[in-house]
Short mmCIF file of C-alpha atoms in Angstrom, two decimals:
data_model
loop_
_atom_site.label_atom_id
_atom_site.label_comp_id
_atom_site.label_asym_id
_atom_site.label_seq_id
_atom_site.Cartn_x
_atom_site.Cartn_y
_atom_site.Cartn_z
CA MET S 1 -2.63 -23.43 -6.33
CA LEU S 2 -4.17 -19.81 -5.12
CA LYS S 3 -5.17 -21.34 -1.80
CA ASP S 4 -1.92 -23.30 -1.42
CA SER S 5 0.11 -20.60 -1.67
CA LEU S 6 -1.74 -17.86 0.43
CA LEU S 7 -2.36 -20.18 3.03
CA SER S 8 1.60 -21.26 3.23
CA ILE S 9 2.59 -17.24 3.07
CA ILE S 10 -0.20 -16.64 6.06
CA LYS S 11 1.68 -19.54 8.03
CA SER S 12 5.24 -18.36 7.38
CA LEU S 13 4.35 -14.81 8.67
CA GLU S 14 2.54 -16.08 12.15
CA GLY S 15 5.58 -14.96 14.15
CA GLY S 16 5.24 -11.37 12.75
CA ASN S 17 8.32 -9.30 11.44
CA ASN S 18 11.93 -9.50 13.08
CA LEU S 19 10.38 -7.09 15.77
CA GLY S 20 7.22 -9.46 16.48
CA GLU S 21 4.77 -6.88 14.79
CA PRO S 22 1.84 -8.82 13.06
CA VAL S 23 2.45 -8.55 9.54
CA THR S 24 -0.57 -7.46 7.11
CA ILE S 25 -0.61 -9.18 3.77
CA VAL S 26 -2.11 -6.68 1.12
CA GLY S 27 -3.41 -8.62 -2.09
CA ALA S 28 -2.43 -6.42 -5.18
CA SER S 29 -5.25 -7.62 -7.43
CA LYS S 30 -4.03 -5.72 -10.51
CA THR S 31 -5.47 -7.40 -13.71
CA MET S 32 -7.14 -10.27 -11.80
CA PRO S 33 -10.83 -11.37 -12.27
CA VAL S 34 -13.08 -10.98 -9.20
CA GLU S 35 -13.55 -14.45 -8.88
CA ASP S 36 -10.17 -14.97 -8.06
CA ILE S 37 -9.86 -12.04 -5.56
CA ASN S 38 -12.97 -13.37 -3.69
CA GLU S 39 -11.24 -16.62 -3.81
CA ALA S 40 -8.47 -15.31 -2.02
CA ILE S 41 -10.56 -13.70 0.65
CA ARG S 42 -12.11 -16.85 1.16
CA CYS S 43 -8.78 -18.30 1.98
CA GLY S 44 -7.91 -15.82 4.36
CA LEU S 45 -6.82 -12.52 2.71
CA LYS S 46 -8.29 -9.81 4.55
CA VAL S 47 -6.89 -6.45 2.42
CA VAL S 48 -7.22 -6.14 -1.31
CA ALA S 49 -5.60 -3.44 -3.40
CA GLU S 50 -5.53 -1.75 -6.69
CA ASN S 51 -3.10 0.55 -8.64
CA LYS S 52 -5.49 1.95 -11.22
CA VAL S 53 -8.39 4.11 -10.18
CA GLN S 54 -10.40 2.86 -13.23
CA GLU S 55 -9.89 -1.10 -12.39
CA PHE S 56 -11.08 -0.19 -8.94
CA ARG S 57 -14.22 1.32 -10.14
CA GLN S 58 -14.99 -1.92 -12.23
CA LYS S 59 -14.04 -4.31 -9.39
CA TYR S 60 -15.84 -1.96 -6.29
CA GLY S 61 -19.28 -3.59 -5.35
CA PHE S 62 -18.35 -7.02 -6.71
CA ILE S 63 -15.61 -8.10 -4.04
CA ASP S 64 -16.35 -9.58 -0.88
CA ASN S 65 -17.18 -6.91 1.82
CA SER S 66 -15.43 -8.73 4.55
CA ALA S 67 -12.16 -7.60 3.20
CA ARG S 68 -10.88 -3.97 3.27
CA TRP S 69 -9.74 -1.79 0.06
CA HIS S 70 -6.43 -0.38 -0.34
CA PHE S 71 -5.14 1.88 -3.31
CA ILE S 72 -1.51 1.28 -3.81
CA GLY S 73 -0.73 2.94 -7.41
CA HIS S 74 0.11 6.47 -8.60
CA LEU S 75 -2.94 8.62 -7.75
CA GLN S 76 -3.80 11.69 -10.02
CA THR S 77 -5.69 14.58 -8.04
CA ASN S 78 -8.62 14.51 -10.39
CA LYS S 79 -9.65 10.96 -9.39
CA VAL S 80 -9.27 11.44 -5.80
CA LYS S 81 -13.20 11.75 -5.55
CA TYR S 82 -13.18 8.18 -6.68
CA LEU S 83 -11.40 6.80 -3.79
CA VAL S 84 -12.38 8.94 -0.80
CA GLY S 85 -14.91 7.29 1.29
CA LYS S 86 -14.75 3.82 -0.15
CA VAL S 87 -10.81 2.84 0.44
CA ASP S 88 -9.64 2.07 4.04
CA LEU S 89 -6.05 3.33 3.00
CA ILE S 90 -4.54 5.12 0.13
CA GLN S 91 -0.78 4.57 0.42
CA SER S 92 0.87 6.36 -2.78
CA VAL S 93 0.20 9.68 -1.31
CA ASP S 94 3.63 10.97 -3.14
CA SER S 95 3.20 14.82 -2.99
CA ILE S 96 1.80 17.52 -0.60
CA HIS S 97 -0.79 18.57 -3.57
CA LEU S 98 -1.75 15.31 -3.48
CA GLY S 99 -2.52 15.06 -0.05
CA GLN S 100 -4.19 18.31 -0.50
CA ALA S 101 -6.55 17.06 -2.89
CA ILE S 102 -7.49 14.09 -0.82
CA SER S 103 -8.28 16.56 2.16
CA ASP S 104 -10.09 18.78 0.33
CA GLU S 105 -12.35 15.95 -0.85
CA CYS S 106 -12.61 14.52 2.61
CA VAL S 107 -14.01 17.89 3.94
CA LYS S 108 -16.37 18.28 1.23
CA LYS S 109 -17.83 14.59 1.54
CA LYS S 110 -17.50 15.01 5.59
CA VAL S 111 -15.68 11.90 6.05
CA THR S 112 -11.63 11.07 6.85
CA GLN S 113 -9.25 9.38 4.93
CA ASP S 114 -6.30 7.38 6.23
CA ILE S 115 -2.84 7.59 4.03
CA LEU S 116 0.39 6.77 4.06
CA MET S 117 3.47 8.83 2.78
CA GLU S 118 5.29 7.32 -0.29
CA VAL S 119 8.66 7.53 0.11
CA ASN S 120 11.64 7.43 -2.87
CA ILE S 121 13.89 5.36 -0.64
CA GLY S 122 16.15 4.09 -3.31
CA GLY S 123 16.10 7.44 -4.98
CA GLU S 124 15.06 6.17 -8.34
CA LEU S 125 14.36 8.79 -10.96
CA SER S 126 11.44 6.34 -12.53
CA LYS S 127 9.52 6.20 -9.06
CA SER S 128 7.22 8.76 -7.60
CA GLY S 129 7.59 9.69 -3.53
CA PHE S 130 9.25 12.42 -0.70
CA ASN S 131 12.84 12.56 -0.54
CA PRO S 132 13.82 10.58 2.48
CA ASP S 133 16.04 13.71 3.37
CA ASN S 134 12.95 15.96 3.96
CA ALA S 135 10.35 13.33 4.88
CA VAL S 136 10.51 14.40 8.18
CA GLU S 137 9.37 17.62 7.38
CA MET S 138 6.88 16.66 4.65
CA ALA S 139 5.18 14.06 7.19
CA LYS S 140 4.31 17.13 9.52
CA GLU S 141 3.01 18.97 6.20
CA LEU S 142 0.83 15.95 5.64
CA SER S 143 -0.11 15.41 9.17
CA LYS S 144 -1.57 19.16 9.31
CA LEU S 145 -4.46 18.71 6.59
CA PRO S 146 -8.04 18.69 7.82
CA ASN S 147 -9.61 15.21 7.65
CA VAL S 148 -6.24 13.35 6.76
CA LYS S 149 -4.65 10.81 9.25
CA LEU S 150 -0.99 10.09 8.37
CA LYS S 151 -0.89 6.28 9.50
CA GLY S 152 2.55 5.50 8.44
CA LEU S 153 5.07 4.88 5.19
CA MET S 154 5.04 3.19 1.96
CA ALA S 155 8.22 2.31 -0.39
CA MET S 156 8.80 0.46 -3.19
CA LEU S 157 12.22 -1.18 -3.24
CA PRO S 158 14.54 -1.15 -6.42
CA HIS S 159 14.19 -4.25 -8.72
CA VAL S 160 17.97 -5.27 -8.12
CA GLU S 161 19.79 -8.76 -7.09
CA ASP S 162 21.99 -6.85 -4.36
CA GLN S 163 20.62 -8.41 -1.40
CA ALA S 164 22.90 -6.04 0.69
CA LEU S 165 21.13 -3.05 -0.81
CA LEU S 166 17.70 -3.93 -0.23
CA VAL S 167 18.54 -4.72 3.54
CA SER S 168 20.19 -1.54 3.98
CA LEU S 169 16.99 0.43 2.22
CA CYS S 170 14.41 -1.62 4.53
CA LYS S 171 16.83 -0.36 7.33
CA LYS S 172 16.69 3.04 6.29
CA MET S 173 13.02 2.98 6.25
CA ARG S 174 12.45 1.53 9.50
CA SER S 175 14.39 4.03 10.86
CA LEU S 176 12.78 6.70 9.58
CA TYR S 177 9.31 4.98 10.46
CA ASP S 178 10.72 4.94 14.10
CA GLU S 179 11.99 8.42 14.02
CA LEU S 180 8.69 9.71 13.23
CA LYS S 181 6.50 7.56 15.52
CA SER S 182 8.78 8.39 18.53
CA ASP S 183 8.32 12.31 17.18
CA GLY S 184 4.55 11.45 18.07
CA PHE S 185 3.18 10.52 14.82
CA ASP S 186 0.12 8.05 15.18
CA PHE S 187 1.90 5.26 12.68
CA GLU S 188 0.98 1.80 12.38
CA TYR S 189 1.89 0.61 9.11
CA LEU S 190 5.44 0.31 6.98
CA SER S 191 4.16 -1.07 3.94
CA MET S 192 7.54 -2.24 2.19
CA GLY S 193 8.14 -5.42 0.15
CA MET S 194 6.47 -7.06 -2.78
CA SER S 195 6.53 -10.53 -4.31
CA ALA S 196 10.11 -10.41 -4.98
CA ASP S 197 11.36 -9.06 -1.85
CA TYR S 198 8.94 -9.30 0.90
CA LYS S 199 10.79 -11.97 2.57
CA ILE S 200 14.01 -9.36 3.25
CA ALA S 201 11.29 -6.20 3.98
CA VAL S 202 9.78 -8.61 6.72
CA GLN S 203 12.97 -9.91 8.36
CA ASN S 204 14.28 -5.85 8.33
CA GLY S 205 10.89 -3.84 9.66
CA SER S 206 8.02 -4.24 7.14
CA ASN S 207 4.72 -4.80 8.87
CA MET S 208 2.79 -4.32 5.69
CA ILE S 209 3.39 -6.21 2.37
CA ARG S 210 1.68 -5.72 -1.03
CA LEU S 211 1.52 -9.10 -2.95
CA GLY S 212 0.59 -9.99 -6.38
CA SER S 213 1.97 -12.61 -8.13
CA VAL S 214 3.08 -15.12 -4.97
CA ILE S 215 -0.74 -15.05 -4.30
CA PHE S 216 -2.38 -15.24 -7.56
CA GLY S 217 0.17 -16.54 -9.51
CA LYS S 218 1.54 -14.81 -13.14
CA ARG S 219 -0.27 -11.85 -14.36
CA ASN S 220 -2.59 -12.12 -17.51
CA TYR S 221 -3.06 -8.88 -19.08
CA GLU S 222 -5.30 -10.08 -21.47
CA GLU S 223 -7.76 -10.94 -18.59
CA LYS S 224 -10.78 -9.46 -18.62
CA ILE S 225 -11.77 -7.78 -14.87
#
């Protein structure tokens, strides 16, 4: 099932997004056993991601090293040290304070870390991220930090049935991404869209999607890592 699901998704994205840009599939492997993650990599998954540092640390070293690691969850500053130098991209940078902590750790380790700026595009109180109204200013601040490279934006869309609202929010994120890119930011990624809404996201400018259940199946929270 995993193989068929993943290959079907890969095939459906062969033409890229609505702008013709290639779409990067990130396998959100939360609670998934190492065996399933490695099977997905053998089937063509090139990026895997965790959203809890503890789970990343438990799996790191057991995952096929042909895949790249991303971190996509809320990150506390005191856990930055466990990711810097090990993950290719930290997608969930939601404050200048966190960006500074990542920068400090990078300087300490003499490495450079790629990051995305998380934008709370839906204005949801339950979600973290920068306010889209001052995202341009905040992006400029993040880009000044030593040993950190801001490579794009990340957003979590609201869990709603209103398709028109989702389309509108996707277009706002793409507009912000394009604005910053035209201002000279070295952007590559607009990470937007998960299992329930990735098709809408891809049709409206996303070039990176974070997929869990549509690849791995329903999560089993009793599953041992």
